[in-house]
PDB file of C-alpha atoms in Angstrom:
ATOM      1  CA  UNK A 163     182.296  77.336  71.440  1.00  0.00           C
ATOM      2  CA  UNK A 164     179.048  78.146  73.257  1.00  0.00           C
ATOM      3  CA  UNK A 165     177.151  75.442  71.376  1.00  0.00           C
ATOM      4  CA  UNK A 166     179.852  72.872  72.095  1.00  0.00           C
ATOM      5  CA  UNK A 167     179.724  73.907  75.768  1.00  0.00           C
ATOM      6  CA  UNK A 168     175.977  73.188  75.786  1.00  0.00           C
ATOM      7  CA  UNK A 169     176.631  69.740  74.274  1.00  0.00           C
ATOM      8  CA  UNK A 170     179.299  69.143  76.927  1.00  0.00           C
ATOM      9  CA  UNK A 171     176.905  70.144  79.708  1.00  0.00           C
ATOM     10  CA  UNK A 172     174.314  67.744  78.267  1.00  0.00           C
ATOM     11  CA  UNK A 173     177.011  65.052  78.004  1.00  0.00           C
ATOM     12  CA  UNK A 174     176.368  64.690  74.269  1.00  0.00           C
ATOM     13  CA  UNK A 175     179.417  63.664  72.287  1.00  0.00           C
ATOM     14  CA  UNK A 176     177.975  63.880  68.759  1.00  0.00           C
ATOM     15  CA  UNK A 177     174.874  65.624  67.510  1.00  0.00           C
ATOM     16  CA  UNK A 178     172.928  66.909  64.520  1.00  0.00           C
ATOM     17  CA  UNK A 179     172.445  70.651  64.101  1.00  0.00           C
ATOM     18  CA  UNK A 180     169.586  72.544  62.468  1.00  0.00           C
ATOM     19  CA  UNK A 181     169.291  76.282  62.039  1.00  0.00           C
ATOM     20  CA  UNK A 182     167.069  78.834  60.349  1.00  0.00           C
ATOM     21  CA  UNK A 183     168.153  82.297  59.233  1.00  0.00           C
ATOM     22  CA  UNK A 184     170.863  83.680  61.490  1.00  0.00           C
ATOM     23  CA  UNK A 185     170.736  80.445  63.504  1.00  0.00           C
ATOM     24  CA  UNK A 186     171.639  78.581  60.316  1.00  0.00           C
ATOM     25  CA  UNK A 187     174.562  80.941  59.776  1.00  0.00           C
ATOM     26  CA  UNK A 188     175.853  80.012  63.232  1.00  0.00           C
ATOM     27  CA  UNK A 189     175.139  76.317  62.592  1.00  0.00           C
ATOM     28  CA  UNK A 190     177.247  76.284  59.419  1.00  0.00           C
ATOM     29  CA  UNK A 191     180.263  77.560  61.358  1.00  0.00           C
ATOM     30  CA  UNK A 192     179.693  74.803  63.915  1.00  0.00           C
ATOM     31  CA  UNK A 193     179.428  72.185  61.127  1.00  0.00           C
ATOM     32  CA  UNK A 194     182.706  73.476  59.692  1.00  0.00           C
ATOM     33  CA  UNK A 195     184.633  73.692  62.944  1.00  0.00           C
ATOM     34  CA  UNK A 196     183.478  70.753  65.091  1.00  0.00           C
ATOM     35  CA  UNK A 197     184.021  67.070  64.389  1.00  0.00           C
ATOM     36  CA  UNK A 198     181.159  66.406  66.808  1.00  0.00           C
ATOM     37  CA  UNK A 199     178.497  67.487  64.284  1.00  0.00           C
ATOM     38  CA  UNK A 200     177.011  64.406  62.574  1.00  0.00           C
ATOM     39  CA  UNK A 201     174.976  66.392  60.037  1.00  0.00           C
ATOM     40  CA  UNK A 202     173.513  69.839  59.523  1.00  0.00           C
ATOM     41  CA  UNK A 203     170.394  71.361  57.996  1.00  0.00           C
ATOM     42  CA  UNK A 204     170.718  75.044  57.123  1.00  0.00           C
ATOM     43  CA  UNK A 205     167.482  76.812  56.165  1.00  0.00           C
ATOM     44  CA  UNK A 206     167.276  80.350  54.820  1.00  0.00           C
ATOM     45  CA  UNK A 207     170.930  81.292  55.080  1.00  0.00           C
ATOM     46  CA  UNK A 208     173.699  82.067  52.640  1.00  0.00           C
ATOM     47  CA  UNK A 209     177.174  80.717  52.000  1.00  0.00           C
ATOM     48  CA  UNK A 210     180.373  82.740  52.085  1.00  0.00           C
ATOM     49  CA  UNK A 211     180.045  85.869  54.212  1.00  0.00           C
ATOM     50  CA  UNK A 212     177.773  85.406  57.247  1.00  0.00           C
ATOM     51  CA  UNK A 213     175.705  88.437  56.222  1.00  0.00           C
ATOM     52  CA  UNK A 214     175.901  90.689  53.213  1.00  0.00           C
ATOM     53  CA  UNK A 215     174.079  93.395  51.297  1.00  0.00           C
ATOM     54  CA  UNK A 216     171.063  95.037  52.921  1.00  0.00           C
ATOM     55  CA  UNK A 217     171.164  92.705  55.921  1.00  0.00           C
ATOM     56  CA  UNK A 218     174.775  93.619  56.653  1.00  0.00           C
ATOM     57  CA  UNK A 219     173.970  97.318  56.260  1.00  0.00           C
ATOM     58  CA  UNK A 220     170.997  97.005  58.629  1.00  0.00           C
ATOM     59  CA  UNK A 221     173.081  95.189  61.247  1.00  0.00           C
ATOM     60  CA  UNK A 222     175.846  97.789  61.010  1.00  0.00           C
ATOM     61  CA  UNK A 223     173.225 100.519  61.466  1.00  0.00           C
ATOM     62  CA  UNK A 224     171.764  98.708  64.462  1.00  0.00           C
ATOM     63  CA  UNK A 225     175.212  98.310  65.985  1.00  0.00           C
ATOM     64  CA  UNK A 226     176.073 101.993  65.409  1.00  0.00           C
ATOM     65  CA  UNK A 227     172.841 103.119  67.063  1.00  0.00           C
ATOM     66  CA  UNK A 228     172.726 100.749  70.007  1.00  0.00           C
ATOM     67  CA  UNK A 229     176.336 100.114  71.056  1.00  0.00           C
ATOM     68  CA  UNK A 230     176.744 103.560  72.677  1.00  0.00           C
ATOM     69  CA  UNK A 231     173.484 102.967  74.587  1.00  0.00           C
ATOM     70  CA  UNK A 232     174.592  99.481  75.649  1.00  0.00           C
ATOM     71  CA  UNK A 233     177.985 100.787  76.759  1.00  0.00           C
ATOM     72  CA  UNK A 234     176.405 103.663  78.702  1.00  0.00           C
ATOM     73  CA  UNK A 235     173.995 101.277  80.427  1.00  0.00           C
ATOM     74  CA  UNK A 236     176.851  98.921  81.355  1.00  0.00           C
ATOM     75  CA  UNK A 237     178.835 101.879  82.742  1.00  0.00           C
ATOM     76  CA  UNK A 238     175.827 103.119  84.730  1.00  0.00           C
ATOM     77  CA  UNK A 239     175.776 106.431  82.843  1.00  0.00           C
ATOM     78  CA  UNK A 240     172.712 105.915  80.631  1.00  0.00           C
ATOM     79  CA  UNK A 241     170.156 108.739  80.876  1.00  0.00           C
ATOM     80  CA  UNK A 242     166.922 106.999  79.848  1.00  0.00           C
ATOM     81  CA  UNK A 243     165.124 110.357  79.710  1.00  0.00           C
ATOM     82  CA  UNK A 244     167.087 111.143  76.526  1.00  0.00           C
ATOM     83  CA  UNK A 245     165.710 108.029  74.783  1.00  0.00           C
ATOM     84  CA  UNK A 246     162.523 108.006  72.731  1.00  0.00           C
ATOM     85  CA  UNK A 247     159.588 105.939  74.043  1.00  0.00           C
ATOM     86  CA  UNK A 248     160.189 103.458  71.228  1.00  0.00           C
ATOM     87  CA  UNK A 249     163.855 103.148  72.148  1.00  0.00           C
ATOM     88  CA  UNK A 250     162.930 102.463  75.781  1.00  0.00           C
ATOM     89  CA  UNK A 251     160.564  99.699  74.662  1.00  0.00           C
ATOM     90  CA  UNK A 252     163.321  98.231  72.460  1.00  0.00           C
ATOM     91  CA  UNK A 253     165.897  98.493  75.240  1.00  0.00           C
ATOM     92  CA  UNK A 254     163.600  96.771  77.727  1.00  0.00           C
ATOM     93  CA  UNK A 255     162.501  94.236  75.101  1.00  0.00           C
ATOM     94  CA  UNK A 256     165.832  92.646  74.240  1.00  0.00           C
ATOM     95  CA  UNK A 257     167.544  94.897  71.707  1.00  0.00           C
ATOM     96  CA  UNK A 258     170.790  94.445  73.658  1.00  0.00           C
ATOM     97  CA  UNK A 259     170.930  90.715  72.939  1.00  0.00           C
ATOM     98  CA  UNK A 260     169.949  91.230  69.295  1.00  0.00           C
ATOM     99  CA  UNK A 261     172.528  93.962  68.788  1.00  0.00           C
ATOM    100  CA  UNK A 262     175.337  91.948  70.350  1.00  0.00           C
ATOM    101  CA  UNK A 263     174.463  88.692  68.577  1.00  0.00           C
ATOM    102  CA  UNK A 264     173.784  90.144  65.145  1.00  0.00           C
ATOM    103  CA  UNK A 265     176.591  92.673  65.489  1.00  0.00           C
ATOM    104  CA  UNK A 266     179.092  89.912  66.164  1.00  0.00           C
ATOM    105  CA  UNK A 267     178.022  88.059  63.010  1.00  0.00           C
ATOM    106  CA  UNK A 268     179.249  90.935  60.847  1.00  0.00           C
ATOM    107  CA  UNK A 269     182.757  90.149  62.059  1.00  0.00           C
ATOM    108  CA  UNK A 270     182.626  86.391  61.393  1.00  0.00           C
ATOM    109  CA  UNK A 271     185.069  85.321  58.666  1.00  0.00           C
ATOM    110  CA  UNK A 272     183.902  84.219  55.224  1.00  0.00           C
ATOM    111  CA  UNK A 273     183.094  80.495  55.269  1.00  0.00           C
ATOM    112  CA  UNK A 274     183.214  78.594  51.988  1.00  0.00           C
ATOM    113  CA  UNK A 275     181.083  75.440  51.458  1.00  0.00           C
ATOM    114  CA  UNK A 276     184.237  73.319  51.151  1.00  0.00           C
ATOM    115  CA  UNK A 277     185.097  74.132  54.778  1.00  0.00           C
ATOM    116  CA  UNK A 278     181.949  72.426  56.084  1.00  0.00           C
ATOM    117  CA  UNK A 279     182.922  68.947  57.311  1.00  0.00           C
ATOM    118  CA  UNK A 280     179.564  67.375  58.180  1.00  0.00           C
ATOM    119  CA  UNK A 281     177.034  66.272  55.554  1.00  0.00           C
ATOM    120  CA  UNK A 282     174.877  69.385  55.184  1.00  0.00           C
ATOM    121  CA  UNK A 283     171.525  70.089  53.572  1.00  0.00           C
ATOM    122  CA  UNK A 284     171.257  73.740  52.488  1.00  0.00           C
ATOM    123  CA  UNK A 285     167.578  74.665  52.031  1.00  0.00           C
ATOM    124  CA  UNK A 286     166.547  77.886  50.295  1.00  0.00           C
ATOM    125  CA  UNK A 287     163.140  79.144  49.194  1.00  0.00           C
ATOM    126  CA  UNK A 288     163.411  79.683  45.437  1.00  0.00           C
ATOM    127  CA  UNK A 289     161.373  82.909  45.782  1.00  0.00           C
ATOM    128  CA  UNK A 290     163.869  84.335  48.291  1.00  0.00           C
ATOM    129  CA  UNK A 291     165.433  86.842  45.868  1.00  0.00           C
ATOM    130  CA  UNK A 292     168.345  87.891  48.081  1.00  0.00           C
ATOM    131  CA  UNK A 293     169.302  84.291  48.879  1.00  0.00           C
ATOM    132  CA  UNK A 294     169.014  83.254  45.239  1.00  0.00           C
ATOM    133  CA  UNK A 295     171.766  85.714  44.293  1.00  0.00           C
ATOM    134  CA  UNK A 296     173.997  83.904  46.781  1.00  0.00           C
ATOM    135  CA  UNK A 297     172.861  80.498  45.486  1.00  0.00           C
ATOM    136  CA  UNK A 298     173.853  81.456  41.931  1.00  0.00           C
ATOM    137  CA  UNK A 299     177.315  82.415  43.167  1.00  0.00           C
ATOM    138  CA  UNK A 300     177.831  79.363  45.372  1.00  0.00           C
ATOM    139  CA  UNK A 301     176.015  76.501  43.614  1.00  0.00           C
ATOM    140  CA  UNK A 302     178.985  75.902  41.266  1.00  0.00           C
ATOM    141  CA  UNK A 303     181.267  75.648  44.324  1.00  0.00           C
ATOM    142  CA  UNK A 304     179.257  72.811  45.944  1.00  0.00           C
ATOM    143  CA  UNK A 305     180.634  69.956  43.818  1.00  0.00           C
ATOM    144  CA  UNK A 306     182.942  67.787  45.911  1.00  0.00           C
ATOM    145  CA  UNK A 307     181.774  69.342  49.202  1.00  0.00           C
ATOM    146  CA  UNK A 308     179.606  67.974  52.004  1.00  0.00           C
ATOM    147  CA  UNK A 309     176.867  70.478  51.098  1.00  0.00           C
ATOM    148  CA  UNK A 310     173.734  69.542  49.139  1.00  0.00           C
ATOM    149  CA  UNK A 311     171.444  72.347  47.953  1.00  0.00           C
ATOM    150  CA  UNK A 312     167.646  71.943  47.950  1.00  0.00           C
ATOM    151  CA  UNK A 313     165.515  74.731  46.493  1.00  0.00           C
ATOM    152  CA  UNK A 314     161.897  74.927  47.643  1.00  0.00           C
ATOM    153  CA  UNK A 315     159.820  76.079  44.652  1.00  0.00           C
ATOM    154  CA  UNK A 316     157.712  79.178  45.206  1.00  0.00           C
ATOM    155  CA  UNK A 317     158.749  79.723  48.810  1.00  0.00           C
ATOM    156  CA  UNK A 318     160.149  82.962  50.204  1.00  0.00           C
ATOM    157  CA  UNK A 319     162.523  83.294  53.145  1.00  0.00           C
ATOM    158  CA  UNK A 320     159.744  83.269  55.717  1.00  0.00           C
ATOM    159  CA  UNK A 321     157.818  80.512  53.900  1.00  0.00           C
ATOM    160  CA  UNK A 322     160.800  78.183  53.965  1.00  0.00           C
TER     161      UNK A 322
END
């Protein structure tokens, strides 16, 4: 809804969407839910659940650690003297936005490739071991969908 609101504010009726990593996860939901998306390029993301495995565990850990701090700050009851110096740097450096954005992704519903309406190029580095597990599970489900998989030989997540 936020991305469509930006398109509305820019007076753009139809558009292409590109995303990398977590941005690609968000972009695939947009490509599935909005008829305004002409095409999508999704780089370094998975199909199905928005996050899984170690990434999901890390996000849940981040959310468990930071949500009480965020809530205390919003309520005006946060005692910064009880935080470590590193936590203060993180708090002042944007951990709130990261925690809220990534934390919300854990709750997104599973999205199957067949739900994506717009022609979509799914790009994965073939040396991205965690993504390749997902590719093996979802590649057979791509036939008859709007999603085309492209593996980039020798590239990791960050290389892609």
